[in-house]
PDB file of C-alpha atoms in Angstrom:
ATOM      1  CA  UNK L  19      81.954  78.417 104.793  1.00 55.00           C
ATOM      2  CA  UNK L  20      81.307  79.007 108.647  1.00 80.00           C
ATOM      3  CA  UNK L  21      84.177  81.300 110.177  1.00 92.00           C
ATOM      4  CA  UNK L  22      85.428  80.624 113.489  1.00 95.00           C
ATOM      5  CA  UNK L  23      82.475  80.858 116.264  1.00 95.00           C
ATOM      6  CA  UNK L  24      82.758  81.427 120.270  1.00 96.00           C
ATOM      7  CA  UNK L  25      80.211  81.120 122.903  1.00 96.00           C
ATOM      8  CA  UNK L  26      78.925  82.846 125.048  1.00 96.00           C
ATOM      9  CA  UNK L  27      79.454  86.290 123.093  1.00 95.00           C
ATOM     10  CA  UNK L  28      79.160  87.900 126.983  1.00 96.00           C
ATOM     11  CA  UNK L  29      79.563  86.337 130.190  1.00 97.00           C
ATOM     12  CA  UNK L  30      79.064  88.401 133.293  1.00 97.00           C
ATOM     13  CA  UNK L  31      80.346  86.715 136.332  1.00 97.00           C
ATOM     14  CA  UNK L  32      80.732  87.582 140.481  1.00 97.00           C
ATOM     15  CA  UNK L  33      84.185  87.528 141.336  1.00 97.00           C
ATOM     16  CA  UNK L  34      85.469  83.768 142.852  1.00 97.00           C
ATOM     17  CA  UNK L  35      83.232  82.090 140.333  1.00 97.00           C
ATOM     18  CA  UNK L  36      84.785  79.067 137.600  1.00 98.00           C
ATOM     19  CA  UNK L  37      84.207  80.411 133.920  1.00 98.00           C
ATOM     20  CA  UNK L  38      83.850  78.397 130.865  1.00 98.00           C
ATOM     21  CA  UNK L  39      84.241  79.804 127.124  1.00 98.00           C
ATOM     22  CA  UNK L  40      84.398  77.940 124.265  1.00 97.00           C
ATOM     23  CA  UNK L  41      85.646  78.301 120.504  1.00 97.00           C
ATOM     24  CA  UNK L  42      84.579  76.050 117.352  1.00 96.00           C
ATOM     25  CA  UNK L  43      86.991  76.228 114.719  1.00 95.00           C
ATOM     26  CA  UNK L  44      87.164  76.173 111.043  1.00 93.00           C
ATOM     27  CA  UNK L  45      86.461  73.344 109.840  1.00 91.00           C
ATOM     28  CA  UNK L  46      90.088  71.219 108.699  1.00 87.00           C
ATOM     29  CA  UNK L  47      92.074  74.135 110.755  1.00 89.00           C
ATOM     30  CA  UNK L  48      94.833  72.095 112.915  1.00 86.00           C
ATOM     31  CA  UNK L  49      95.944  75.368 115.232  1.00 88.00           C
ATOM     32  CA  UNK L  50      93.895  76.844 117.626  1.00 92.00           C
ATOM     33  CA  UNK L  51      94.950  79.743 119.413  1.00 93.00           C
ATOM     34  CA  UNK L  52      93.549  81.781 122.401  1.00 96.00           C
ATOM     35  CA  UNK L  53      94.217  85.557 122.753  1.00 95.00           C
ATOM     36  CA  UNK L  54      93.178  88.085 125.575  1.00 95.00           C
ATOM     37  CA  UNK L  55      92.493  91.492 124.427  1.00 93.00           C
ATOM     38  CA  UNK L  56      92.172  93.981 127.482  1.00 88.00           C
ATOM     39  CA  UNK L  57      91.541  98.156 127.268  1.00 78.00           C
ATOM     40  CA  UNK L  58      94.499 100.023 125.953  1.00 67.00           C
ATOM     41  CA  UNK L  59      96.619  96.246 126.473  1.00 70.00           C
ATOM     42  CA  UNK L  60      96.673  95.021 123.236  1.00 80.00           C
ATOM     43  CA  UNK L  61      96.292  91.208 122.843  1.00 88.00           C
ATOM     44  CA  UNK L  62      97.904  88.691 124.716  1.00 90.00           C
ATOM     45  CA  UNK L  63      98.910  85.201 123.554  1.00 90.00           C
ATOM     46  CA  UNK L  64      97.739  82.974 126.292  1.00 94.00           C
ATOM     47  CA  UNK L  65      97.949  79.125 125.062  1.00 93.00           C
ATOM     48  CA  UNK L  66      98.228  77.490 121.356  1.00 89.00           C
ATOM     49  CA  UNK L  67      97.215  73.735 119.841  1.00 90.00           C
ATOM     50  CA  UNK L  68      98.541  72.292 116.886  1.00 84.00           C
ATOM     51  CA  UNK L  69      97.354  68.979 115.720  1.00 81.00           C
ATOM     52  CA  UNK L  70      98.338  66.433 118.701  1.00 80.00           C
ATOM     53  CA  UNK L  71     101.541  68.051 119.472  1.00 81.00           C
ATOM     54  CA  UNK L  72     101.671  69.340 123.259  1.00 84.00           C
ATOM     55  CA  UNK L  73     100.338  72.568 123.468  1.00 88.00           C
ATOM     56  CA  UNK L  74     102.319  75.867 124.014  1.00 87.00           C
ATOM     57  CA  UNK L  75     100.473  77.049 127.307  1.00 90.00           C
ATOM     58  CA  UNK L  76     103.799  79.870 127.697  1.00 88.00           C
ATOM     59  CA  UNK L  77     101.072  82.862 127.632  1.00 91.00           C
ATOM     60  CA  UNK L  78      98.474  81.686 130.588  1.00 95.00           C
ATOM     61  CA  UNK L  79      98.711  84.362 132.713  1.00 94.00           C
ATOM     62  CA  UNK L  80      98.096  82.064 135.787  1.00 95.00           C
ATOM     63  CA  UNK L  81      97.202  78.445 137.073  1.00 96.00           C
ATOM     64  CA  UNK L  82      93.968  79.352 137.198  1.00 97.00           C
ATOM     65  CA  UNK L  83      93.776  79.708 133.662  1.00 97.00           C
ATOM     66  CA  UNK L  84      93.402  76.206 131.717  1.00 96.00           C
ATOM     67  CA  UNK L  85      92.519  74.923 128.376  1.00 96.00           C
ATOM     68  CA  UNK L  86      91.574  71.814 125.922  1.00 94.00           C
ATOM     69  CA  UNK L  87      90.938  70.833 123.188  1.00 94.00           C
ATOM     70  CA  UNK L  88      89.036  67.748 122.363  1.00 84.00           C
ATOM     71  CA  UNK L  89      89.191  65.705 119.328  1.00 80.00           C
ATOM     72  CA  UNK L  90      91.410  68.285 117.334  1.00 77.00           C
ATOM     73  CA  UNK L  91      88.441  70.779 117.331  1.00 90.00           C
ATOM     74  CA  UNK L  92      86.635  72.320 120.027  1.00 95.00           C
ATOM     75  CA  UNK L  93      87.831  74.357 122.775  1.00 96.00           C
ATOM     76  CA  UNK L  94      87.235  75.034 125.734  1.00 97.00           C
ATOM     77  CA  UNK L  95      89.324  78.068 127.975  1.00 98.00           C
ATOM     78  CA  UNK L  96      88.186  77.707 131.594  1.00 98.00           C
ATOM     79  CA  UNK L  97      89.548  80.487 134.075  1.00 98.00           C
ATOM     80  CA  UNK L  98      88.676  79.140 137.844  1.00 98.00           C
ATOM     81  CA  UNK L  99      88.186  81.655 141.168  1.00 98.00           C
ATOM     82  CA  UNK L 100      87.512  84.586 138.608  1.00 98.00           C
ATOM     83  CA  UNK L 101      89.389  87.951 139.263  1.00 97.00           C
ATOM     84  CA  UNK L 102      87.898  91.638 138.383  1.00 96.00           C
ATOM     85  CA  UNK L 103      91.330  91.437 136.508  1.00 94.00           C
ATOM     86  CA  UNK L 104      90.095  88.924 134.388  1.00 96.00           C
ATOM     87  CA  UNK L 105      88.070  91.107 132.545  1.00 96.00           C
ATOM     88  CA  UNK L 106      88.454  91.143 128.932  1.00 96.00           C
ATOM     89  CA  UNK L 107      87.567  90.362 125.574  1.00 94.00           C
ATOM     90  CA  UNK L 108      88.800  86.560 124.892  1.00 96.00           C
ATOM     91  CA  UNK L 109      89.778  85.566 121.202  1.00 95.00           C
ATOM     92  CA  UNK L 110      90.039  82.857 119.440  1.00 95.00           C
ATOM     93  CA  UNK L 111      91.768  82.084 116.584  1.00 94.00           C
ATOM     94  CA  UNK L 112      92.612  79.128 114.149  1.00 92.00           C
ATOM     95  CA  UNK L 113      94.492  78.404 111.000  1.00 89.00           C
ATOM     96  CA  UNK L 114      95.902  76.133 108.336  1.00 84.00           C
ATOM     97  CA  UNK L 115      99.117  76.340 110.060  1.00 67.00           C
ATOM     98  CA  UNK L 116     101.439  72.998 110.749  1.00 62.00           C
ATOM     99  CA  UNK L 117     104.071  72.308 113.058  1.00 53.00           C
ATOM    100  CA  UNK L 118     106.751  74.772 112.308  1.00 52.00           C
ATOM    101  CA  UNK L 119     105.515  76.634 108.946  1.00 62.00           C
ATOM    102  CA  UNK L 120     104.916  79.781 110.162  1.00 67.00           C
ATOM    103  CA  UNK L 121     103.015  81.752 106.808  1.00 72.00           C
ATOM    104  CA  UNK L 122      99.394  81.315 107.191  1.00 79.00           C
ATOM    105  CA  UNK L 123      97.437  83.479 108.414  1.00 85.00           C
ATOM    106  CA  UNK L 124      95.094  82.995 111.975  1.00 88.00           C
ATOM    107  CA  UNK L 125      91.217  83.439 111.639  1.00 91.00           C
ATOM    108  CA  UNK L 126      89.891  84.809 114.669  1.00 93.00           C
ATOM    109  CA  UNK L 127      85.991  84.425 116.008  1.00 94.00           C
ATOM    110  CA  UNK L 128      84.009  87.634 117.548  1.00 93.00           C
ATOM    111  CA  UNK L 129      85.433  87.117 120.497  1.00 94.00           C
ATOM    112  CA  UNK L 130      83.505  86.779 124.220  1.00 96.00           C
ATOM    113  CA  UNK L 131      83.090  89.392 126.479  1.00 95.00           C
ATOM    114  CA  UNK L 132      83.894  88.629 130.016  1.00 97.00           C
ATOM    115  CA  UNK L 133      83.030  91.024 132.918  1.00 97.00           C
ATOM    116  CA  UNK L 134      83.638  89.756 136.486  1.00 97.00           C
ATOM    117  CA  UNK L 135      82.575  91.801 139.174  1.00 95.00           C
TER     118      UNK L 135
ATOM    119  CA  UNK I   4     113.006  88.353 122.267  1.00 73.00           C
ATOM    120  CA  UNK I   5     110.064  89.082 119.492  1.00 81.00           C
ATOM    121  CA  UNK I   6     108.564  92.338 119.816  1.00 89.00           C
ATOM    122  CA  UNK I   7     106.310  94.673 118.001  1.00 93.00           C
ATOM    123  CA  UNK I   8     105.750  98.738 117.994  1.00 95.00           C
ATOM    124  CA  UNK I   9     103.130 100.903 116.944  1.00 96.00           C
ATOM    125  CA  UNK I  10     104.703 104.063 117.318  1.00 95.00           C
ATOM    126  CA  UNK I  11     100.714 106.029 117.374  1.00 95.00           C
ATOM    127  CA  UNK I  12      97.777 105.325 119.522  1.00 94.00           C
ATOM    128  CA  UNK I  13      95.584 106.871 116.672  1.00 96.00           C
ATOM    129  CA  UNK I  14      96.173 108.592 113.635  1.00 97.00           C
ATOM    130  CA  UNK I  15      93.244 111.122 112.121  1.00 97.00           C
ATOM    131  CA  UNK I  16      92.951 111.642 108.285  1.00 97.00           C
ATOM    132  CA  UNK I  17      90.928 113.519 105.976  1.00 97.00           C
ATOM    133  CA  UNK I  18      88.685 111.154 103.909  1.00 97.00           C
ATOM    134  CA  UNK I  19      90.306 110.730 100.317  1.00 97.00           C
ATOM    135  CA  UNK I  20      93.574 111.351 101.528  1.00 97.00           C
ATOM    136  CA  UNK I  21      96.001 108.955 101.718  1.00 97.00           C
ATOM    137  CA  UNK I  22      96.615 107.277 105.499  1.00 97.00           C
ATOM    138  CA  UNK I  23      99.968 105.460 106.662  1.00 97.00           C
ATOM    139  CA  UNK I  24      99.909 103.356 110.036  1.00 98.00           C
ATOM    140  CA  UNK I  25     103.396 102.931 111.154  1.00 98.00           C
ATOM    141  CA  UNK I  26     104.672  99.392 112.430  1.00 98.00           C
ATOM    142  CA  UNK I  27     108.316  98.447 113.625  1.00 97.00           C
ATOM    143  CA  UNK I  28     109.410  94.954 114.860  1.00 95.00           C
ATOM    144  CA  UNK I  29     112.426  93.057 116.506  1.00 92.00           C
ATOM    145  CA  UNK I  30     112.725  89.572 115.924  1.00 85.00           C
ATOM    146  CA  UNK I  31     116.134  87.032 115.903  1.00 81.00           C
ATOM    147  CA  UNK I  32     115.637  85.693 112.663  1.00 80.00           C
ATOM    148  CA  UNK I  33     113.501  86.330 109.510  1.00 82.00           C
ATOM    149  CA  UNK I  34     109.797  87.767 110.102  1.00 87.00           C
ATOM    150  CA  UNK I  35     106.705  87.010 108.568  1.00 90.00           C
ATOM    151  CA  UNK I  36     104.196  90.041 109.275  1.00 93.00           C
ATOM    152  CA  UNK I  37     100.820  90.262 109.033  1.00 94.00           C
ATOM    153  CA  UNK I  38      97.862  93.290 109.085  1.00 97.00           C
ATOM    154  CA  UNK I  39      94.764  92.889 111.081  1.00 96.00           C
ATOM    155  CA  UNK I  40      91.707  95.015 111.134  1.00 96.00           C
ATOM    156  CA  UNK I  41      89.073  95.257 114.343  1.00 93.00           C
ATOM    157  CA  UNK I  42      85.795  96.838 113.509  1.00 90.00           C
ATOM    158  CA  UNK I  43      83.572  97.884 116.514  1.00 83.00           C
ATOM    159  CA  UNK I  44      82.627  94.586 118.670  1.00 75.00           C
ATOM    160  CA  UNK I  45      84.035  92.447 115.745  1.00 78.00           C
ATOM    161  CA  UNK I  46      86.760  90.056 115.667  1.00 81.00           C
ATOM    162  CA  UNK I  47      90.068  90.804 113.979  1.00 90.00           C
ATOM    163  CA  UNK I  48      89.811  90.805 110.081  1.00 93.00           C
ATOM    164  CA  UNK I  49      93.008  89.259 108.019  1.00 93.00           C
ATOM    165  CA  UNK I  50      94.164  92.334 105.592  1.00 95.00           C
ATOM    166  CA  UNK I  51      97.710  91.229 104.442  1.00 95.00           C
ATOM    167  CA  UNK I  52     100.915  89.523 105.298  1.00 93.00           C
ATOM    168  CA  UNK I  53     104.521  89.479 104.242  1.00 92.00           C
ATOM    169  CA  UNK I  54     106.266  86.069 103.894  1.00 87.00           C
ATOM    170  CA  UNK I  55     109.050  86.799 101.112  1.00 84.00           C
ATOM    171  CA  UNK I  56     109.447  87.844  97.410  1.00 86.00           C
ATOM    172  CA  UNK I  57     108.254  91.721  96.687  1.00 89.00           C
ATOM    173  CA  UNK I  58     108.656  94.083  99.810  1.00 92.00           C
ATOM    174  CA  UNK I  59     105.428  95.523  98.497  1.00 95.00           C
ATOM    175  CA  UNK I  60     102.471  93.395  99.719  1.00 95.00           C
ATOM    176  CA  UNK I  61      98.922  94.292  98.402  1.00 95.00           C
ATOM    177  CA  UNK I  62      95.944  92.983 100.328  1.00 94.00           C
ATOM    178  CA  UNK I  63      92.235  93.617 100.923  1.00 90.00           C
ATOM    179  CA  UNK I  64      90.043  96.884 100.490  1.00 92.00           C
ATOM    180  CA  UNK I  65      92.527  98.562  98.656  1.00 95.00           C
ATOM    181  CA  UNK I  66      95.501  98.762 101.308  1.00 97.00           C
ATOM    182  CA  UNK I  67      98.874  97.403 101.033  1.00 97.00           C
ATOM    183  CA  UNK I  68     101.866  97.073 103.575  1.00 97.00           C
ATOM    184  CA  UNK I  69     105.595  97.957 102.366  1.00 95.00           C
ATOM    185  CA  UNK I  70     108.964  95.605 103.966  1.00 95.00           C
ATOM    186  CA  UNK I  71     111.798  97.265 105.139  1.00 95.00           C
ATOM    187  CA  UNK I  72     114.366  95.180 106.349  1.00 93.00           C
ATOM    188  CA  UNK I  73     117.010  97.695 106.831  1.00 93.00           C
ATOM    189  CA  UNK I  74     114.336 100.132 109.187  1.00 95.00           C
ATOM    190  CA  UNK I  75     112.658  96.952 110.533  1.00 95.00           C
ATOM    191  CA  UNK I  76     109.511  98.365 109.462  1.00 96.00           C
ATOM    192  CA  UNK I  77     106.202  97.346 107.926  1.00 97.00           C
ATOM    193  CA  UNK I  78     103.783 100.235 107.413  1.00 98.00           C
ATOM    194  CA  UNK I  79     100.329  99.535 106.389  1.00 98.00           C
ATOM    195  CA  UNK I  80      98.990 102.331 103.608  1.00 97.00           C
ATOM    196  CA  UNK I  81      96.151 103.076 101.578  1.00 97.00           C
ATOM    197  CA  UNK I  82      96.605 105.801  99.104  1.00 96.00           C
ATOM    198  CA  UNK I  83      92.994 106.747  99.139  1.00 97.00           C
ATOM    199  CA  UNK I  84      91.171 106.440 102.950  1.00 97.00           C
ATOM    200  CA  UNK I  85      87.109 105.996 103.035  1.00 96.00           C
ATOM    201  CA  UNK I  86      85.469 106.693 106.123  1.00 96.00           C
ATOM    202  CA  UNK I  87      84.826 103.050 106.163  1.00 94.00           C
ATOM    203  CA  UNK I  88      88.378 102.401 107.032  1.00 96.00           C
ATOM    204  CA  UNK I  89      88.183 103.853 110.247  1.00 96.00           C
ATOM    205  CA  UNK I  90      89.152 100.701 112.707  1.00 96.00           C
ATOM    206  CA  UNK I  91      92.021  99.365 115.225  1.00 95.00           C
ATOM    207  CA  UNK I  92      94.216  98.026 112.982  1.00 97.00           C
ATOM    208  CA  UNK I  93      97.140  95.638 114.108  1.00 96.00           C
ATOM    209  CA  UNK I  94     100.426  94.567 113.280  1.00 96.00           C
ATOM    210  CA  UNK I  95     101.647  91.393 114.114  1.00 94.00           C
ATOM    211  CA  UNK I  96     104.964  89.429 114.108  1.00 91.00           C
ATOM    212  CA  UNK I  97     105.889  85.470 114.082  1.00 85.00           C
ATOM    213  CA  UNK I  98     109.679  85.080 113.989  1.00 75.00           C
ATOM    214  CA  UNK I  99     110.656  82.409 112.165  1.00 70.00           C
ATOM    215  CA  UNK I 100     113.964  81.561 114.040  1.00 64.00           C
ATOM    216  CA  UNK I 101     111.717  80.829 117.643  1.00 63.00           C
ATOM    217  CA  UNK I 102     109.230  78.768 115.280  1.00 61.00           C
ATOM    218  CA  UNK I 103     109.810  75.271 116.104  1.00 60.00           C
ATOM    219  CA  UNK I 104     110.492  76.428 120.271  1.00 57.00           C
ATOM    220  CA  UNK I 105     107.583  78.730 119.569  1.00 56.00           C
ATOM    221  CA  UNK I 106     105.006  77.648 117.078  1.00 58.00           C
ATOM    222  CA  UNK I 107     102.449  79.779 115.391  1.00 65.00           C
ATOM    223  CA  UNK I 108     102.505  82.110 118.217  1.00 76.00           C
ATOM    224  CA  UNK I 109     101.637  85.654 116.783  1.00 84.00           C
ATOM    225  CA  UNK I 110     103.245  88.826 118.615  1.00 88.00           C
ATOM    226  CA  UNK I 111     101.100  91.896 118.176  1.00 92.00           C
ATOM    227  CA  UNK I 112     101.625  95.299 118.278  1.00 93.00           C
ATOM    228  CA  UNK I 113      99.277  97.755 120.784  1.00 92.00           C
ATOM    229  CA  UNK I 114      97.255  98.818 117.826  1.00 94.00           C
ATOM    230  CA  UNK I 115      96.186 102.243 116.482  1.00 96.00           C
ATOM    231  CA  UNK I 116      93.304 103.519 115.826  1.00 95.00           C
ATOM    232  CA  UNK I 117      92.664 104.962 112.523  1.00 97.00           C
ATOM    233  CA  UNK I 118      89.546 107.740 112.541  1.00 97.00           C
ATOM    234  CA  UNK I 119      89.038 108.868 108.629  1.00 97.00           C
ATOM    235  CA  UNK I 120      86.683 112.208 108.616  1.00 96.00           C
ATOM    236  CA  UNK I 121      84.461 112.932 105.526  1.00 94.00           C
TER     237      UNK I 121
END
């Protein structure tokens, strides 16, 4: 079946400007997760959704950093006022995973390539 | 707090010789630890994870990943490396005392990149 899928796979932006990026799950998956994966920084948890529980938003870096999910599929991560800091490779994930059962395994997407200048 | 360490940036080995990425972790209560793999421009590839049972955990394209509670270590190994294998590989953590503050957060390590030469 289809893995997880993110749009755009690059998105060059001027610096100041609102940026939207958006992940489509697997199919049935109730957690969503975003990651940020900067050079030589590892990745970085920045919000997770399971089901309609609130989500866990402990890893957003800053309020201008947001995120939904509608209908217990789609996301979208918006980052507003864009910062050359910002610039990174943006991951999404999603799994089987429910409310406190910890042992499945995240699928991530390809990932989209931001570059603000 | 949950943390994870991968003790080399990169590791080089000799095609057909066995390759060990080293992993070490600190969580409050019981882990479950996982393997990822990140081929060039690709997204990160599930290769194996530790839950309970056997501290010997076998997973895709031949590698497996060895618990050691005692070291607090989970090294990923392959006893035979392809030049194929050559990635950033990942550890990752979820504690499973933080889970219901914490969720299905995963904590992951820096990475290393492995470089396997024919």
């Amino acid at each position: 079946g289809a893995g997880v899928s993110q749009s755009p796979s690059n998105k060059v932006t001027e610096k100041g400007k609102d940026v939207e990026l958006r992940c489509d799950p697997i199919s049935g998956h109730t957690a969503l997760y975003w990651y940020r994966q900067s050079l030589g920084q590892g990745l970085e948890f920045l919000i997770y959704f399971q089901g309609n529980s609130a989500p866990d938003k402990s890893g957003l870096p800053s309020d201008r950093f947001s995120a939904e999910r509608t209908g217990g599929s789609v996301s979208t991560l918006t980052i507003q006022r864009t910062q050359q800091e910002d610039s990174a490779v943006y991951l999404c994930a999603s799994s089987l995973t429910r409310l406190a059962e910890g042992s499945n395994e995240q699928f991530f997407g390809p990932g989209t390539r931001l570059t603000v200048l | 707090a949950q943390s994870v360490a991968q003790p080399e940036d990169q590791v080089n080995v000799a095609e057909g010789n066995p390759l060990t990425v080293k992993c070490t972790y600190s969580v409050s209560g019981n882990p479950y630890l996982f393997w990822y793999v990140q081929y060039p421009n690709r997204g990160l590839q599930f290769l194996l994870k530790y839950i309970t049972g056997d501290n010997l955990v076998k997973g895709s394209y031949g590698f497996e990943a060895e618990f050691n509670k005692s070291q607090t270590s989970f090294h990923l190994k392959k006893p035979s490396a392809l030049v194929s294998d050559s990635a950033l590989y990942f550890c990752a953590v979820r504690d499973m005392h933080e889970i219901y503050n914490q969720g299905g957060k995963l904590i992951f390590g820096q990475g290393t990149e492995l470089s396997v030469k024919p």
